[in-house]
Every structure is written in structure tokens, then in C-alpha cells.
PDB file of C-alpha atoms in Angstrom:
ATOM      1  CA  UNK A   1      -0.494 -14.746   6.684  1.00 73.00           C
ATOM      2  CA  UNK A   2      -1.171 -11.339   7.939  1.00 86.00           C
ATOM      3  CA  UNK A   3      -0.183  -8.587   5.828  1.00 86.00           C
ATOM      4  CA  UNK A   4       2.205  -7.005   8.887  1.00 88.00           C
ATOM      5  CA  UNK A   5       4.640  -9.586   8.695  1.00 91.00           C
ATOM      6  CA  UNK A   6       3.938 -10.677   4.517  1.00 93.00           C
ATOM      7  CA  UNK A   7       7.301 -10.336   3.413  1.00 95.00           C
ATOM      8  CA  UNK A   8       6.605 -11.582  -0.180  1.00 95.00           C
ATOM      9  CA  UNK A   9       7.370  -8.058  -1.685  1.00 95.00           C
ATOM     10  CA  UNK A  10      10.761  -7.837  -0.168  1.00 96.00           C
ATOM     11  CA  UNK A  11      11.807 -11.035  -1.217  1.00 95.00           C
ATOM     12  CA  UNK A  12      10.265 -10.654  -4.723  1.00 95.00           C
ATOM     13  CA  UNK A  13      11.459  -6.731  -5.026  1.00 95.00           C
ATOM     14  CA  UNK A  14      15.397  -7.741  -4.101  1.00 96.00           C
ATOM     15  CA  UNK A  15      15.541 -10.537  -7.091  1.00 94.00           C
ATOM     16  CA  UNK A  16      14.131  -8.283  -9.281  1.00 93.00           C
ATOM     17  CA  UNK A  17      17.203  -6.537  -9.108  1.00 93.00           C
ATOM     18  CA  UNK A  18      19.345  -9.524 -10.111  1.00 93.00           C
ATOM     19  CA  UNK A  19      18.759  -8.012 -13.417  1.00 88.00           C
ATOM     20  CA  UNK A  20      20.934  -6.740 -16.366  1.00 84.00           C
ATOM     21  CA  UNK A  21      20.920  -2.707 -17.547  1.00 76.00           C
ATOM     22  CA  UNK A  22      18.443  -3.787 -19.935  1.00 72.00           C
ATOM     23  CA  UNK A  23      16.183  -5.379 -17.908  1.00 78.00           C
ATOM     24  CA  UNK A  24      16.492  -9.186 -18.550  1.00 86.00           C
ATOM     25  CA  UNK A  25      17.596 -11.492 -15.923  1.00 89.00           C
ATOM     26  CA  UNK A  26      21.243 -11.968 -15.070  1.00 91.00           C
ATOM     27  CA  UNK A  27      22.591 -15.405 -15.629  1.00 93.00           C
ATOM     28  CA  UNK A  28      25.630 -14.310 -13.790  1.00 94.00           C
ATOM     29  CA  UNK A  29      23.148 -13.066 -11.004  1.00 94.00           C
ATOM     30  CA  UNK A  30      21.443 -16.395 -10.596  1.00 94.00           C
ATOM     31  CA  UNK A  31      24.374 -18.364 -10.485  1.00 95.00           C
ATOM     32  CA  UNK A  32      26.176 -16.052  -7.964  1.00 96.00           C
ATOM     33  CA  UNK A  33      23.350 -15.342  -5.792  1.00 96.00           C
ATOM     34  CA  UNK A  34      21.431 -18.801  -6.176  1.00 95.00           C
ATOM     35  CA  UNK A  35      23.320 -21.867  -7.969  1.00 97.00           C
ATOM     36  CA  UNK A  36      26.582 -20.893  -5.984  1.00 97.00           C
ATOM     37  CA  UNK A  37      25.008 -21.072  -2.051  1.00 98.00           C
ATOM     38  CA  UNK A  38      22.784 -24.088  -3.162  1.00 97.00           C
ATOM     39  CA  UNK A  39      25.783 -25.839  -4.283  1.00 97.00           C
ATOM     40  CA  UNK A  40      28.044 -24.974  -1.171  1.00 97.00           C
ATOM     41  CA  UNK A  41      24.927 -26.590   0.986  1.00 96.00           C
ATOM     42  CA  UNK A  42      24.739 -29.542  -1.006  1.00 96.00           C
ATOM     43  CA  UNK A  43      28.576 -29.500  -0.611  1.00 96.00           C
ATOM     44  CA  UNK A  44      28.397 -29.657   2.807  1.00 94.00           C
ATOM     45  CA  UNK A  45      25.760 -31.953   2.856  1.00 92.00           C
ATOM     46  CA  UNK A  46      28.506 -34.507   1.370  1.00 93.00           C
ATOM     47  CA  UNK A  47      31.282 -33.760   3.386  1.00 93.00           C
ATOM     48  CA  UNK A  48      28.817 -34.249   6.481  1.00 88.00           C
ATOM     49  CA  UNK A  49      29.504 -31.221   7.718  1.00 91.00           C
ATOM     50  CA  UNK A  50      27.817 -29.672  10.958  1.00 91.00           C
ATOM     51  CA  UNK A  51      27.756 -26.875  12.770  1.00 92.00           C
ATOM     52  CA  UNK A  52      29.089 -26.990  16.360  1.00 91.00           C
ATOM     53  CA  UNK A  53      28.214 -24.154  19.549  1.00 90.00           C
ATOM     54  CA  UNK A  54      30.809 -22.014  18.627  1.00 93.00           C
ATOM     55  CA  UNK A  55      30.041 -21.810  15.141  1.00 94.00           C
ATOM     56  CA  UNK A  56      26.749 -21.887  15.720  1.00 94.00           C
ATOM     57  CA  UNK A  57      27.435 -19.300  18.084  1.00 94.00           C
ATOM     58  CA  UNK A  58      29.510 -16.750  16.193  1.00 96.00           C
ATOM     59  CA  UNK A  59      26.658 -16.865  12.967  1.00 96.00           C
ATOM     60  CA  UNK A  60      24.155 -15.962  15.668  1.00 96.00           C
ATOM     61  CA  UNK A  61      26.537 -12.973  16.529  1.00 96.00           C
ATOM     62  CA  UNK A  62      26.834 -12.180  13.469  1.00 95.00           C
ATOM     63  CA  UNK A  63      23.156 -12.265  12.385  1.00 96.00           C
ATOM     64  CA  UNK A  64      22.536  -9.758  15.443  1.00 95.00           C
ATOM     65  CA  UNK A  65      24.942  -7.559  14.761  1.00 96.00           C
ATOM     66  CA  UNK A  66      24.432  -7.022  11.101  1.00 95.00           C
ATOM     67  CA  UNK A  67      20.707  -6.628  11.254  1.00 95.00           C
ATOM     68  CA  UNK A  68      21.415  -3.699  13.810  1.00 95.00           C
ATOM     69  CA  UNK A  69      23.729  -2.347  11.127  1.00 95.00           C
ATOM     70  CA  UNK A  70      21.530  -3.037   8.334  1.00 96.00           C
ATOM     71  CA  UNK A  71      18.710  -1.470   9.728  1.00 95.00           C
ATOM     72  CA  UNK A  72      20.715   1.883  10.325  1.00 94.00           C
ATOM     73  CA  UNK A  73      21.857   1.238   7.076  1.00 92.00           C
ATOM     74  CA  UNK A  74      18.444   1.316   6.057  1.00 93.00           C
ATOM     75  CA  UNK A  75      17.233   4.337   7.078  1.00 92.00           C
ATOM     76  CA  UNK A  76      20.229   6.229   5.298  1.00 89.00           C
ATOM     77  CA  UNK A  77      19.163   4.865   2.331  1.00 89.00           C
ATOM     78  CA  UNK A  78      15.646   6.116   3.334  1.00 89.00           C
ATOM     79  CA  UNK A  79      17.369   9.720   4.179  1.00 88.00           C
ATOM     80  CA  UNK A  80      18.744   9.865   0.668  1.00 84.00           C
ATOM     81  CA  UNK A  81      15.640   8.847  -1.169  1.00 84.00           C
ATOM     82  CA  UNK A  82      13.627  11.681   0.950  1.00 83.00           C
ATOM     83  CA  UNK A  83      16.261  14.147  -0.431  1.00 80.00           C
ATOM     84  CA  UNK A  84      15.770  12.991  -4.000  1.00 79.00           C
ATOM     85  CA  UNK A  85      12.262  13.937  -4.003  1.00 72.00           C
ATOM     86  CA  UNK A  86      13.020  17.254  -3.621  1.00 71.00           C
ATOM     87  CA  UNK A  87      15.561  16.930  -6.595  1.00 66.00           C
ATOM     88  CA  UNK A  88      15.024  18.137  -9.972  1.00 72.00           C
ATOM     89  CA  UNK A  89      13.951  14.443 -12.142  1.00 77.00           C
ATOM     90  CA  UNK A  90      17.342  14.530 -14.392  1.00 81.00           C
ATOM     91  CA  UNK A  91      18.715  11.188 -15.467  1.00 83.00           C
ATOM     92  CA  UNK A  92      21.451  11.095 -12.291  1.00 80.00           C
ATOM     93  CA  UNK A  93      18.453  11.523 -10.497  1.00 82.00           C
ATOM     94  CA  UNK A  94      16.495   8.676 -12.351  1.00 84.00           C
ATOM     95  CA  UNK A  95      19.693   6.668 -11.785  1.00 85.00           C
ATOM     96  CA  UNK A  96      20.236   7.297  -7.659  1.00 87.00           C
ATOM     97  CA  UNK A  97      16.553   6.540  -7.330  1.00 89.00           C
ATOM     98  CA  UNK A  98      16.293   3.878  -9.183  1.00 89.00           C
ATOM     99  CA  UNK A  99      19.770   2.520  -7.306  1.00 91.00           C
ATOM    100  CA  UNK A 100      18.105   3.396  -3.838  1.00 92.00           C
ATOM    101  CA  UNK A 101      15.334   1.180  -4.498  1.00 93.00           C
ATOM    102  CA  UNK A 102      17.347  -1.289  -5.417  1.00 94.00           C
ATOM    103  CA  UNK A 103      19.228  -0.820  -2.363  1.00 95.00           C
ATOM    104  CA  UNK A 104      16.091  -0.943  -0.050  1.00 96.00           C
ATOM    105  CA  UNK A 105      15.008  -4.158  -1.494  1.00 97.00           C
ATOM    106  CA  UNK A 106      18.955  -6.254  -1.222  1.00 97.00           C
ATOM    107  CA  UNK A 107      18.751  -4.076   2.337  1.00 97.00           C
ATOM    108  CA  UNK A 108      15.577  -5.669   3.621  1.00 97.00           C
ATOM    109  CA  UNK A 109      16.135  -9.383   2.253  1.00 98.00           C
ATOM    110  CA  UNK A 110      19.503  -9.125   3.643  1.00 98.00           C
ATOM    111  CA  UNK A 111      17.810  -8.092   7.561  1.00 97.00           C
ATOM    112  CA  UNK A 112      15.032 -10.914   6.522  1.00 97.00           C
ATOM    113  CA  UNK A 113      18.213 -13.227   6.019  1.00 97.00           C
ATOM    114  CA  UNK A 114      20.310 -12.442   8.999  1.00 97.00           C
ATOM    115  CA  UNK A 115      16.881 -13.194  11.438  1.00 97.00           C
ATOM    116  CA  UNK A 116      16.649 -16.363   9.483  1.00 97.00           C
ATOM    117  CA  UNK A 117      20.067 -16.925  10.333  1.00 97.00           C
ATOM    118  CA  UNK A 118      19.656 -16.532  13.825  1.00 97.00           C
ATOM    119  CA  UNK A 119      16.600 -18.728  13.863  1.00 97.00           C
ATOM    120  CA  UNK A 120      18.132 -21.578  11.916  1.00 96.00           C
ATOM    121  CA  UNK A 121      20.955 -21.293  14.696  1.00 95.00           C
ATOM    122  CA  UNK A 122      18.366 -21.430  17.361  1.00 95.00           C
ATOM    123  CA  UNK A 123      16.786 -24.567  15.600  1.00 94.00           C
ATOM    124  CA  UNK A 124      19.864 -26.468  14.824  1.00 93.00           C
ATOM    125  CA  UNK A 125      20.544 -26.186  18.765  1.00 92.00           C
ATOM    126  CA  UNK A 126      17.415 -27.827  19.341  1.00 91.00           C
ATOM    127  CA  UNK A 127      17.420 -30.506  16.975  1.00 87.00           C
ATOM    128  CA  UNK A 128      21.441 -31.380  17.207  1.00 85.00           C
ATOM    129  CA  UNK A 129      21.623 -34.924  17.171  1.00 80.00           C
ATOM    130  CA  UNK A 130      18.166 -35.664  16.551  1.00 82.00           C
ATOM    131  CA  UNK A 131      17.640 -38.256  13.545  1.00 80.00           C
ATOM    132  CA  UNK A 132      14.451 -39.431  11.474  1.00 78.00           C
ATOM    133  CA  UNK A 133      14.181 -43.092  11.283  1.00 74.00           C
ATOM    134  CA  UNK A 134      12.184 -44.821   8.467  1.00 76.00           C
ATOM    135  CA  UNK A 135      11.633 -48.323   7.194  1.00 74.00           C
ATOM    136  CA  UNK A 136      12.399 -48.495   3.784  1.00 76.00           C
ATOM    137  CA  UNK A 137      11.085 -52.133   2.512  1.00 76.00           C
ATOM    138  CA  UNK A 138      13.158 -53.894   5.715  1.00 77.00           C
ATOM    139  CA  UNK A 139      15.811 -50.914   5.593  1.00 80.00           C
ATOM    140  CA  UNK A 140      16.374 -48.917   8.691  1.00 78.00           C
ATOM    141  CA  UNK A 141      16.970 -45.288   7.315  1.00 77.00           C
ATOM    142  CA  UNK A 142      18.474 -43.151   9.340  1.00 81.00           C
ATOM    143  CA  UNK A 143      18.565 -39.192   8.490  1.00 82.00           C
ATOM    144  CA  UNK A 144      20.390 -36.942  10.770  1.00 84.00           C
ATOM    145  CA  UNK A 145      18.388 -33.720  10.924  1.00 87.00           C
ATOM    146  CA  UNK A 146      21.333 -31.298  11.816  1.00 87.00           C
ATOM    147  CA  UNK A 147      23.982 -32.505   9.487  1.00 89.00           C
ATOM    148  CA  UNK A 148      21.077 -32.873   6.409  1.00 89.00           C
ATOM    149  CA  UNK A 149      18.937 -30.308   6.664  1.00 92.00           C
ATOM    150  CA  UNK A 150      19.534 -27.509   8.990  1.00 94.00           C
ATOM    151  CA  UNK A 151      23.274 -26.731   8.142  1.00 95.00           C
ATOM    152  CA  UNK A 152      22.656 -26.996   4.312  1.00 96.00           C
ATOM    153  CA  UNK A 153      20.146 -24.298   4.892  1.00 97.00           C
ATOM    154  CA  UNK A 154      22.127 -22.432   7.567  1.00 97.00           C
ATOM    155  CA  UNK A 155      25.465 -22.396   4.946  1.00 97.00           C
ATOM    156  CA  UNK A 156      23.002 -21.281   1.961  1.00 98.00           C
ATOM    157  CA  UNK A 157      21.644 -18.268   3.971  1.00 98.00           C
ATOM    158  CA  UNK A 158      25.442 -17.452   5.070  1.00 97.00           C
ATOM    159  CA  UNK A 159      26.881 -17.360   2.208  1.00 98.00           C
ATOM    160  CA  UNK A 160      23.909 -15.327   0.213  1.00 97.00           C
ATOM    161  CA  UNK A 161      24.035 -13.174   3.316  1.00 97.00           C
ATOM    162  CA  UNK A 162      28.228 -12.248   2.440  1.00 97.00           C
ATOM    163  CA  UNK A 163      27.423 -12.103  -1.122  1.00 97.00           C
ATOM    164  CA  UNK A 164      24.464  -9.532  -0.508  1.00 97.00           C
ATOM    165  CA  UNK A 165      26.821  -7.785   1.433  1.00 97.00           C
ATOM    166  CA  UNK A 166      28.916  -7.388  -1.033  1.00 97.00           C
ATOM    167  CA  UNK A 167      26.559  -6.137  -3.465  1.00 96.00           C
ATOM    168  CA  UNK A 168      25.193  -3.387  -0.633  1.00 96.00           C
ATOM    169  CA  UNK A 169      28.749  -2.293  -0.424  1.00 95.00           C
ATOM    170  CA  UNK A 170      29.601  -2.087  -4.078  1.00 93.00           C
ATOM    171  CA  UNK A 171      25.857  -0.329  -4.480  1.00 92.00           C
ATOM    172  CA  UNK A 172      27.202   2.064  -1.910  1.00 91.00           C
ATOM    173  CA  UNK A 173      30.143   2.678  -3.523  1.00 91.00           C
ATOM    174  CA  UNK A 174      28.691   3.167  -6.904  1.00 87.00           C
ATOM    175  CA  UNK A 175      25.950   5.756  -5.464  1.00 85.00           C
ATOM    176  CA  UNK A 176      28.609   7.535  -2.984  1.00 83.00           C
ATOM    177  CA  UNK A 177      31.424   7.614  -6.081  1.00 85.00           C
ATOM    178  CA  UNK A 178      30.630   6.509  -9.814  1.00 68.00           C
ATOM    179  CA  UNK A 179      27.188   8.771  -9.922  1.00 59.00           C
ATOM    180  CA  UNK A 180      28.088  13.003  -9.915  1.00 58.00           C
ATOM    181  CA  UNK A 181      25.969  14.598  -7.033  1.00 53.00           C
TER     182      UNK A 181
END
């Protein structure tokens, strides 16, 4: 893959910080950011639920939207981190830098997630109603790929998308409120 669009580091860098104050991975982390979407896919999976236009609509609206915002987002955070260079290296400042990293990195896999979004949308359209047939020893199986495939994946990235959101907005908070400038 070429290194322009390798976006390993991001994705690496922004569950890195699904880590504890001292350093060890967050149990609670996992299972909020990873064990809770992967469940509400396989959920829906069960409940055969799909995704029609207008859903599939309004996700693609708001994938656009929120990777405008999130990239203006982004270069605030940028802003402030150009500031702190300038800044004497006391521990607030060890703190807000070390916060505005971590804030870059849930930033970026939260863009990366919103195009995804928008893509899956694009490929559910495509595929809606298409189904993989196999013979399974005299067995006609029949697997819708909409219902089983692209809206597990679709409801996974939504709901780590709000949940990243969440945790961008209660960074923000902490950095604009909890931490003395």
C-alpha cells in the first residue's frame, strides 16, 4: 500500500489511547469501544435488520458532515499543540500535550471512520438484495449480503463513530476546563 494513504499509524496511535493513567490497557475501554459495537452488529445480524435509503441516506449525511467538522476540529487541535511548543515543559504542559495527541489520534480514526461510513453506505446500495448461494452437501444456502454483512459492519462503525464522539467531546472538555491554562 503506498505510504500516502497507509493509515496503520492512525488506527494503531487512537487504540493506544484506550489506555488507563498508568499505562495498561483499559478493560472498560475495550469493551466500550470494541465488545459493545461488535455485539450491537451481531445483534442486528439476528434481528435481520437492514438498512433502507433513508437510513442509508441520513448515515451518509452524517458521515459528510462530521468529517467536515472533524477536520476543522482537527486543525484546532493542531493550533493548540503549535502553541504548546512555545510553552515552558511544566507538568500541565506534559498533560495538554500528551491529551492533544491523544486527541489527534481519536480525531483522525474518527474522519477514517465517518469515510468508511459513507463507503459502506455506498456499497450496501449496490449490493441491496444481492445474496450468495452455496451448496452445502445437497443444501441450498442462501446468504443475504446486505442484511449479513454490510449492515453489521455499517452499525459497528456507527456506533464506535458516537462513542468516539463522545470521547472527543469529553477530551475537549477536560483540556478546555479540568487542566489550568
Amino acid at each position: 500500500m503506498s505510504s500516502k494513504i497507509n493509515i496503520c499509524e492512525i488506527i494503531t496511535g487512537h487504540f493506544d489511547t484506550l489506555r488507563d493513567t498508568g499505562d495498561n490497557l483499559s478493560k472498560t475501554d475495550i469493551v466500550t469501544f470494541i465488545l459493545l459495537p461488535f455485539v450491537i452488529g451481531i445483534i442486528s445480524i439476528f434481528n435481520s435488520f437492514n438498512l433502507d435509503a433513508s437510513l442509508s441516506s441520513l448515515l451518509v449525511n452524517f458521515g459528510s458532515i462530521l468529517t467536515a467538522l472533524l477536520l476543522s476540529v482537527l486543525m484546532l487541535v493542531y493550533e493548540q499543540e503549535s502553541k504548546l511548543d512555545s510553552a515552558d515543559k511544566d507538568k500541565i504542559t506534559v498533560l495538554k500535550r500528551k491529551l492533544l495527541k491523544e486527541l489527534y489520534y481519536n480525531i483522525s480514526f474518527s474522519i477514517i471512520c465517518s469515510l468508511s461510513l459513507v463507503f459502506m453506505c455506498f456499497l450496501h446500495s449496490v449490493a441491496l438484495g444481492t445474496i450468495w448461494k452455496f451448496n452445502i452437501k445437497e443444501h441450498l444456502l442462501e446468504i443475504p449480503i446486505d442484511t449479513w454483512f454490510l449492515t453489521p459492519l455499517i452499525v459497528i462503525v456507527a456506533v464506535n463513530l458516537v462513542l468516539n464522539m463522545l470521547m472527543i467531546v469529553k477530551r475537549m472538555h477536560t483540556l478546555l476546563t479540568a487542566i489550568p491554562r
